[in-house]
Amino acid sequence: MTSFYDEVEIEDMDYDADTETYYYPCPCGDKFQITRADLVAGDEVATCPSCSLILKVVYDPDDFQDGDGETVVLSAIAC
């Protein structure tokens, strides 16, 4: 069983359109990160590059697909 530091709604994360990456502050001072491609692939774990904590990202996978099943960008507030 995986032990998550926390669960965070994707709407609460910051999005960088240039890197297509979602970020959320980590208590170690760095940021958890997960790419749009990871989310499209069904991954829900954001990692921190500076420590061992992981974050569960709560999102609707359908938000990353159009009617034909093709990937689309989820609108988010840019950081």
PDB file of N, CA and C in Angstrom:
ATOM      1  N   MET A   1       0.846  -1.186   0.000  1.00  0.00           N
ATOM      2  CA  MET A   1       0.000   0.000   0.000  1.00  0.00           C
ATOM      3  C   MET A   1       0.888   1.245   0.000  1.00  0.00           C
ATOM      4  N   THR A   2       0.555   2.170  -0.864  1.00  0.00           N
ATOM      5  CA  THR A   2       1.321   3.408  -0.975  1.00  0.00           C
ATOM      6  C   THR A   2       0.860   4.404   0.078  1.00  0.00           C
ATOM      7  N   SER A   3       1.807   5.063   0.688  1.00  0.00           N
ATOM      8  CA  SER A   3       1.497   6.069   1.697  1.00  0.00           C
ATOM      9  C   SER A   3       1.735   7.457   1.110  1.00  0.00           C
ATOM     10  N   PHE A   4       0.648   8.190   0.905  1.00  0.00           N
ATOM     11  CA  PHE A   4       0.729   9.531   0.344  1.00  0.00           C
ATOM     12  C   PHE A   4       0.862  10.567   1.452  1.00  0.00           C
ATOM     13  N   TYR A   5       1.631  11.608   1.190  1.00  0.00           N
ATOM     14  CA  TYR A   5       1.722  12.723   2.119  1.00  0.00           C
ATOM     15  C   TYR A   5       0.363  13.410   2.238  1.00  0.00           C
ATOM     16  N   ASP A   6      -0.323  13.569   1.086  1.00  0.00           N
ATOM     17  CA  ASP A   6      -1.615  14.247   1.057  1.00  0.00           C
ATOM     18  C   ASP A   6      -2.303  13.924  -0.260  1.00  0.00           C
ATOM     19  N   GLU A   7      -3.586  14.279  -0.353  1.00  0.00           N
ATOM     20  CA  GLU A   7      -4.341  14.217  -1.601  1.00  0.00           C
ATOM     21  C   GLU A   7      -4.742  15.637  -1.957  1.00  0.00           C
ATOM     22  N   VAL A   8      -4.509  16.030  -3.213  1.00  0.00           N
ATOM     23  CA  VAL A   8      -4.773  17.404  -3.641  1.00  0.00           C
ATOM     24  C   VAL A   8      -5.567  17.393  -4.943  1.00  0.00           C
ATOM     25  N   GLU A   9      -6.602  18.212  -5.003  1.00  0.00           N
ATOM     26  CA  GLU A   9      -7.367  18.383  -6.244  1.00  0.00           C
ATOM     27  C   GLU A   9      -6.492  19.091  -7.271  1.00  0.00           C
ATOM     28  N   ILE A  10      -6.584  18.675  -8.514  1.00  0.00           N
ATOM     29  CA  ILE A  10      -5.755  19.274  -9.555  1.00  0.00           C
ATOM     30  C   ILE A  10      -6.013  20.772  -9.692  1.00  0.00           C
ATOM     31  N   GLU A  11      -7.222  21.205  -9.382  1.00  0.00           N
ATOM     32  CA  GLU A  11      -7.561  22.620  -9.463  1.00  0.00           C
ATOM     33  C   GLU A  11      -6.771  23.463  -8.459  1.00  0.00           C
ATOM     34  N   ASP A  12      -6.247  22.822  -7.424  1.00  0.00           N
ATOM     35  CA  ASP A  12      -5.465  23.522  -6.405  1.00  0.00           C
ATOM     36  C   ASP A  12      -3.982  23.587  -6.741  1.00  0.00           C
ATOM     37  N   MET A  13      -3.599  22.965  -7.844  1.00  0.00           N
ATOM     38  CA  MET A  13      -2.191  22.950  -8.253  1.00  0.00           C
ATOM     39  C   MET A  13      -1.930  24.085  -9.240  1.00  0.00           C
ATOM     40  N   ASP A  14      -0.678  24.530  -9.307  1.00  0.00           N
ATOM     41  CA  ASP A  14      -0.263  25.540 -10.285  1.00  0.00           C
ATOM     42  C   ASP A  14       0.140  24.823 -11.569  1.00  0.00           C
ATOM     43  N   TYR A  15      -0.178  25.439 -12.718  1.00  0.00           N
ATOM     44  CA  TYR A  15       0.139  24.832 -14.006  1.00  0.00           C
ATOM     45  C   TYR A  15       1.101  25.717 -14.780  1.00  0.00           C
ATOM     46  N   ASP A  16       2.163  25.115 -15.293  1.00  0.00           N
ATOM     47  CA  ASP A  16       3.121  25.816 -16.148  1.00  0.00           C
ATOM     48  C   ASP A  16       2.890  25.325 -17.571  1.00  0.00           C
ATOM     49  N   ALA A  17       2.325  26.194 -18.421  1.00  0.00           N
ATOM     50  CA  ALA A  17       1.985  25.813 -19.785  1.00  0.00           C
ATOM     51  C   ALA A  17       3.225  25.510 -20.630  1.00  0.00           C
ATOM     52  N   ASP A  18       4.349  26.150 -20.332  1.00  0.00           N
ATOM     53  CA  ASP A  18       5.570  25.920 -21.110  1.00  0.00           C
ATOM     54  C   ASP A  18       6.080  24.483 -20.943  1.00  0.00           C
ATOM     55  N   THR A  19       6.041  23.984 -19.727  1.00  0.00           N
ATOM     56  CA  THR A  19       6.530  22.627 -19.464  1.00  0.00           C
ATOM     57  C   THR A  19       5.398  21.608 -19.363  1.00  0.00           C
ATOM     58  N   GLU A  20       4.142  22.094 -19.434  1.00  0.00           N
ATOM     59  CA  GLU A  20       2.960  21.244 -19.281  1.00  0.00           C
ATOM     60  C   GLU A  20       3.051  20.417 -18.003  1.00  0.00           C
ATOM     61  N   THR A  21       3.398  21.105 -16.913  1.00  0.00           N
ATOM     62  CA  THR A  21       3.596  20.448 -15.622  1.00  0.00           C
ATOM     63  C   THR A  21       2.773  21.143 -14.552  1.00  0.00           C
ATOM     64  N   TYR A  22       2.170  20.339 -13.692  1.00  0.00           N
ATOM     65  CA  TYR A  22       1.433  20.843 -12.533  1.00  0.00           C
ATOM     66  C   TYR A  22       2.354  20.791 -11.324  1.00  0.00           C
ATOM     67  N   TYR A  23       2.277  21.827 -10.473  1.00  0.00           N
ATOM     68  CA  TYR A  23       3.131  21.931  -9.286  1.00  0.00           C
ATOM     69  C   TYR A  23       2.290  22.189  -8.044  1.00  0.00           C
ATOM     70  N   TYR A  24       2.814  21.719  -6.906  1.00  0.00           N
ATOM     71  CA  TYR A  24       2.183  21.978  -5.610  1.00  0.00           C
ATOM     72  C   TYR A  24       3.298  22.055  -4.569  1.00  0.00           C
ATOM     73  N   PRO A  25       3.243  23.023  -3.651  1.00  0.00           N
ATOM     74  CA  PRO A  25       4.325  23.176  -2.667  1.00  0.00           C
ATOM     75  C   PRO A  25       4.517  21.936  -1.790  1.00  0.00           C
ATOM     76  N   CYS A  26       5.762  21.566  -1.587  1.00  0.00           N
ATOM     77  CA  CYS A  26       6.125  20.458  -0.701  1.00  0.00           C
ATOM     78  C   CYS A  26       6.637  21.062   0.611  1.00  0.00           C
ATOM     79  N   PRO A  27       6.395  20.404   1.739  1.00  0.00           N
ATOM     80  CA  PRO A  27       6.878  20.937   3.014  1.00  0.00           C
ATOM     81  C   PRO A  27       8.402  21.049   3.105  1.00  0.00           C
ATOM     82  N   CYS A  28       9.131  20.359   2.230  1.00  0.00           N
ATOM     83  CA  CYS A  28      10.596  20.443   2.270  1.00  0.00           C
ATOM     84  C   CYS A  28      11.100  21.747   1.641  1.00  0.00           C
ATOM     85  N   GLY A  29      10.199  22.487   0.981  1.00  0.00           N
ATOM     86  CA  GLY A  29      10.590  23.749   0.359  1.00  0.00           C
ATOM     87  C   GLY A  29      10.623  23.680  -1.156  1.00  0.00           C
ATOM     88  N   ASP A  30      10.627  22.491  -1.715  1.00  0.00           N
ATOM     89  CA  ASP A  30      10.593  22.322  -3.166  1.00  0.00           C
ATOM     90  C   ASP A  30       9.124  22.200  -3.597  1.00  0.00           C
ATOM     91  N   LYS A  31       8.855  21.621  -4.752  1.00  0.00           N
ATOM     92  CA  LYS A  31       7.482  21.475  -5.235  1.00  0.00           C
ATOM     93  C   LYS A  31       7.253  20.067  -5.766  1.00  0.00           C
ATOM     94  N   PHE A  32       6.083  19.503  -5.416  1.00  0.00           N
ATOM     95  CA  PHE A  32       5.640  18.276  -6.059  1.00  0.00           C
ATOM     96  C   PHE A  32       5.388  18.614  -7.521  1.00  0.00           C
ATOM     97  N   GLN A  33       5.573  17.631  -8.411  1.00  0.00           N
ATOM     98  CA  GLN A  33       5.312  17.887  -9.818  1.00  0.00           C
ATOM     99  C   GLN A  33       4.786  16.651 -10.516  1.00  0.00           C
ATOM    100  N   ILE A  34       3.913  16.904 -11.495  1.00  0.00           N
ATOM    101  CA  ILE A  34       3.382  15.844 -12.342  1.00  0.00           C
ATOM    102  C   ILE A  34       3.069  16.480 -13.694  1.00  0.00           C
ATOM    103  N   THR A  35       3.427  15.800 -14.768  1.00  0.00           N
ATOM    104  CA  THR A  35       3.205  16.365 -16.096  1.00  0.00           C
ATOM    105  C   THR A  35       1.807  16.019 -16.603  1.00  0.00           C
ATOM    106  N   ARG A  36       1.376  16.794 -17.572  1.00  0.00           N
ATOM    107  CA  ARG A  36       0.085  16.533 -18.216  1.00  0.00           C
ATOM    108  C   ARG A  36       0.118  15.154 -18.865  1.00  0.00           C
ATOM    109  N   ALA A  37       1.247  14.802 -19.463  1.00  0.00           N
ATOM    110  CA  ALA A  37       1.384  13.485 -20.095  1.00  0.00           C
ATOM    111  C   ALA A  37       1.210  12.360 -19.074  1.00  0.00           C
ATOM    112  N   ASP A  38       1.729  12.549 -17.862  1.00  0.00           N
ATOM    113  CA  ASP A  38       1.547  11.556 -16.800  1.00  0.00           C
ATOM    114  C   ASP A  38       0.071  11.383 -16.483  1.00  0.00           C
ATOM    115  N   LEU A  39      -0.647  12.500 -16.394  1.00  0.00           N
ATOM    116  CA  LEU A  39      -2.074  12.456 -16.076  1.00  0.00           C
ATOM    117  C   LEU A  39      -2.868  11.792 -17.193  1.00  0.00           C
ATOM    118  N   VAL A  40      -2.530  12.094 -18.442  1.00  0.00           N
ATOM    119  CA  VAL A  40      -3.193  11.465 -19.582  1.00  0.00           C
ATOM    120  C   VAL A  40      -2.988   9.957 -19.537  1.00  0.00           C
ATOM    121  N   ALA A  41      -1.809   9.533 -19.113  1.00  0.00           N
ATOM    122  CA  ALA A  41      -1.483   8.103 -19.027  1.00  0.00           C
ATOM    123  C   ALA A  41      -2.138   7.425 -17.822  1.00  0.00           C
ATOM    124  N   GLY A  42      -2.819   8.210 -16.981  1.00  0.00           N
ATOM    125  CA  GLY A  42      -3.505   7.637 -15.828  1.00  0.00           C
ATOM    126  C   GLY A  42      -2.715   7.677 -14.535  1.00  0.00           C
ATOM    127  N   ASP A  43      -1.532   8.271 -14.556  1.00  0.00           N
ATOM    128  CA  ASP A  43      -0.723   8.389 -13.342  1.00  0.00           C
ATOM    129  C   ASP A  43      -1.351   9.447 -12.446  1.00  0.00           C
ATOM    130  N   GLU A  44      -1.399   9.193 -11.166  1.00  0.00           N
ATOM    131  CA  GLU A  44      -1.990  10.149 -10.223  1.00  0.00           C
ATOM    132  C   GLU A  44      -1.035  10.515  -9.089  1.00  0.00           C
ATOM    133  N   VAL A  45       0.245  10.191  -9.258  1.00  0.00           N
ATOM    134  CA  VAL A  45       1.230  10.424  -8.211  1.00  0.00           C
ATOM    135  C   VAL A  45       2.177  11.552  -8.613  1.00  0.00           C
ATOM    136  N   ALA A  46       2.148  12.636  -7.835  1.00  0.00           N
ATOM    137  CA  ALA A  46       3.100  13.732  -8.021  1.00  0.00           C
ATOM    138  C   ALA A  46       4.261  13.496  -7.071  1.00  0.00           C
ATOM    139  N   THR A  47       5.465  13.679  -7.576  1.00  0.00           N
ATOM    140  CA  THR A  47       6.658  13.434  -6.766  1.00  0.00           C
ATOM    141  C   THR A  47       7.386  14.748  -6.496  1.00  0.00           C
ATOM    142  N   CYS A  48       8.149  14.756  -5.419  1.00  0.00           N
ATOM    143  CA  CYS A  48       9.017  15.885  -5.112  1.00  0.00           C
ATOM    144  C   CYS A  48      10.439  15.470  -5.476  1.00  0.00           C
ATOM    145  N   PRO A  49      11.141  16.293  -6.265  1.00  0.00           N
ATOM    146  CA  PRO A  49      12.494  15.911  -6.662  1.00  0.00           C
ATOM    147  C   PRO A  49      13.524  16.018  -5.531  1.00  0.00           C
ATOM    148  N   SER A  50      13.137  16.640  -4.403  1.00  0.00           N
ATOM    149  CA  SER A  50      14.104  16.869  -3.324  1.00  0.00           C
ATOM    150  C   SER A  50      13.931  15.977  -2.102  1.00  0.00           C
ATOM    151  N   CYS A  51      12.805  15.277  -2.016  1.00  0.00           N
ATOM    152  CA  CYS A  51      12.586  14.411  -0.856  1.00  0.00           C
ATOM    153  C   CYS A  51      11.781  13.189  -1.282  1.00  0.00           C
ATOM    154  N   SER A  52      11.430  12.358  -0.341  1.00  0.00           N
ATOM    155  CA  SER A  52      10.749  11.108  -0.670  1.00  0.00           C
ATOM    156  C   SER A  52       9.220  11.196  -0.598  1.00  0.00           C
ATOM    157  N   LEU A  53       8.672  12.369  -0.299  1.00  0.00           N
ATOM    158  CA  LEU A  53       7.226  12.495  -0.192  1.00  0.00           C
ATOM    159  C   LEU A  53       6.568  12.392  -1.566  1.00  0.00           C
ATOM    160  N   ILE A  54       5.363  11.807  -1.578  1.00  0.00           N
ATOM    161  CA  ILE A  54       4.564  11.746  -2.795  1.00  0.00           C
ATOM    162  C   ILE A  54       3.162  12.244  -2.495  1.00  0.00           C
ATOM    163  N   LEU A  55       2.508  12.725  -3.532  1.00  0.00           N
ATOM    164  CA  LEU A  55       1.203  13.363  -3.408  1.00  0.00           C
ATOM    165  C   LEU A  55       0.242  12.667  -4.350  1.00  0.00           C
ATOM    166  N   LYS A  56      -0.961  12.379  -3.895  1.00  0.00           N
ATOM    167  CA  LYS A  56      -1.989  11.825  -4.783  1.00  0.00           C
ATOM    168  C   LYS A  56      -2.760  12.987  -5.393  1.00  0.00           C
ATOM    169  N   VAL A  57      -2.819  13.015  -6.720  1.00  0.00           N
ATOM    170  CA  VAL A  57      -3.529  14.067  -7.440  1.00  0.00           C
ATOM    171  C   VAL A  57      -4.926  13.557  -7.765  1.00  0.00           C
ATOM    172  N   VAL A  58      -5.932  14.300  -7.315  1.00  0.00           N
ATOM    173  CA  VAL A  58      -7.315  13.936  -7.568  1.00  0.00           C
ATOM    174  C   VAL A  58      -7.785  14.709  -8.790  1.00  0.00           C
ATOM    175  N   TYR A  59      -8.149  13.979  -9.843  1.00  0.00           N
ATOM    176  CA  TYR A  59      -8.576  14.615 -11.088  1.00  0.00           C
ATOM    177  C   TYR A  59      -9.482  13.671 -11.859  1.00  0.00           C
ATOM    178  N   ASP A  60     -10.163  14.207 -12.856  1.00  0.00           N
ATOM    179  CA  ASP A  60     -11.038  13.425 -13.710  1.00  0.00           C
ATOM    180  C   ASP A  60     -10.301  13.150 -15.020  1.00  0.00           C
ATOM    181  N   PRO A  61      -9.917  11.912 -15.289  1.00  0.00           N
ATOM    182  CA  PRO A  61      -9.188  11.604 -16.527  1.00  0.00           C
ATOM    183  C   PRO A  61      -9.937  12.027 -17.785  1.00  0.00           C
ATOM    184  N   ASP A  62     -11.253  12.097 -17.717  1.00  0.00           N
ATOM    185  CA  ASP A  62     -12.044  12.522 -18.875  1.00  0.00           C
ATOM    186  C   ASP A  62     -11.767  13.977 -19.246  1.00  0.00           C
ATOM    187  N   ASP A  63     -11.263  14.767 -18.308  1.00  0.00           N
ATOM    188  CA  ASP A  63     -10.934  16.163 -18.596  1.00  0.00           C
ATOM    189  C   ASP A  63      -9.755  16.279 -19.561  1.00  0.00           C
ATOM    190  N   PHE A  64      -9.043  15.190 -19.764  1.00  0.00           N
ATOM    191  CA  PHE A  64      -7.879  15.195 -20.640  1.00  0.00           C
ATOM    192  C   PHE A  64      -8.153  14.515 -21.979  1.00  0.00           C
ATOM    193  N   GLN A  65      -9.424  14.287 -22.290  1.00  0.00           N
ATOM    194  CA  GLN A  65      -9.807  13.647 -23.543  1.00  0.00           C
ATOM    195  C   GLN A  65     -10.940  14.435 -24.195  1.00  0.00           C
ATOM    196  N   ASP A  66     -10.951  14.487 -25.526  1.00  0.00           N
ATOM    197  CA  ASP A  66     -12.088  15.097 -26.210  1.00  0.00           C
ATOM    198  C   ASP A  66     -13.082  13.987 -26.562  1.00  0.00           C
ATOM    199  N   GLY A  67     -14.094  14.300 -27.305  1.00  0.00           N
ATOM    200  CA  GLY A  67     -15.127  13.327 -27.646  1.00  0.00           C
ATOM    201  C   GLY A  67     -14.614  12.148 -28.444  1.00  0.00           C
ATOM    202  N   ASP A  68     -13.495  12.309 -29.161  1.00  0.00           N
ATOM    203  CA  ASP A  68     -12.939  11.229 -29.968  1.00  0.00           C
ATOM    204  C   ASP A  68     -11.908  10.413 -29.201  1.00  0.00           C
ATOM    205  N   GLY A  69     -11.717  10.720 -27.921  1.00  0.00           N
ATOM    206  CA  GLY A  69     -10.727  10.005 -27.132  1.00  0.00           C
ATOM    207  C   GLY A  69      -9.331  10.553 -27.296  1.00  0.00           C
ATOM    208  N   GLU A  70      -9.199  11.703 -27.961  1.00  0.00           N
ATOM    209  CA  GLU A  70      -7.885  12.314 -28.124  1.00  0.00           C
ATOM    210  C   GLU A  70      -7.593  13.231 -26.956  1.00  0.00           C
ATOM    211  N   THR A  71      -6.313  13.392 -26.679  1.00  0.00           N
ATOM    212  CA  THR A  71      -5.873  14.196 -25.554  1.00  0.00           C
ATOM    213  C   THR A  71      -6.094  15.682 -25.799  1.00  0.00           C
ATOM    214  N   VAL A  72      -6.568  16.384 -24.770  1.00  0.00           N
ATOM    215  CA  VAL A  72      -6.710  17.834 -24.818  1.00  0.00           C
ATOM    216  C   VAL A  72      -6.084  18.408 -23.569  1.00  0.00           C
ATOM    217  N   VAL A  73      -5.780  19.694 -23.604  1.00  0.00           N
ATOM    218  CA  VAL A  73      -5.176  20.362 -22.448  1.00  0.00           C
ATOM    219  C   VAL A  73      -6.260  20.777 -21.480  1.00  0.00           C
ATOM    220  N   LEU A  74      -6.096  20.425 -20.216  1.00  0.00           N
ATOM    221  CA  LEU A  74      -7.014  20.852 -19.171  1.00  0.00           C
ATOM    222  C   LEU A  74      -6.712  22.298 -18.855  1.00  0.00           C
ATOM    223  N   SER A  75      -7.730  23.132 -18.897  1.00  0.00           N
ATOM    224  CA  SER A  75      -7.495  24.538 -18.594  1.00  0.00           C
ATOM    225  C   SER A  75      -7.202  24.697 -17.114  1.00  0.00           C
ATOM    226  N   ALA A  76      -6.209  25.506 -16.831  1.00  0.00           N
ATOM    227  CA  ALA A  76      -5.794  25.763 -15.453  1.00  0.00           C
ATOM    228  C   ALA A  76      -5.181  27.151 -15.375  1.00  0.00           C
ATOM    229  N   ILE A  77      -5.071  27.637 -14.183  1.00  0.00           N
ATOM    230  CA  ILE A  77      -4.453  28.934 -13.966  1.00  0.00           C
ATOM    231  C   ILE A  77      -2.947  28.770 -14.062  1.00  0.00           C
ATOM    232  N   ALA A  78      -2.342  29.573 -14.908  1.00  0.00           N
ATOM    233  CA  ALA A  78      -0.882  29.509 -15.054  1.00  0.00           C
ATOM    234  C   ALA A  78      -0.220  30.131 -13.842  1.00  0.00           C
ATOM    235  N   CYS A  79       0.974  29.593 -13.497  1.00  0.00           N
ATOM    236  CA  CYS A  79       1.682  30.146 -12.333  1.00  0.00           C
ATOM    237  C   CYS A  79       2.492  31.344 -12.703  1.00  0.00           C
TER     238      CYS A  79
END
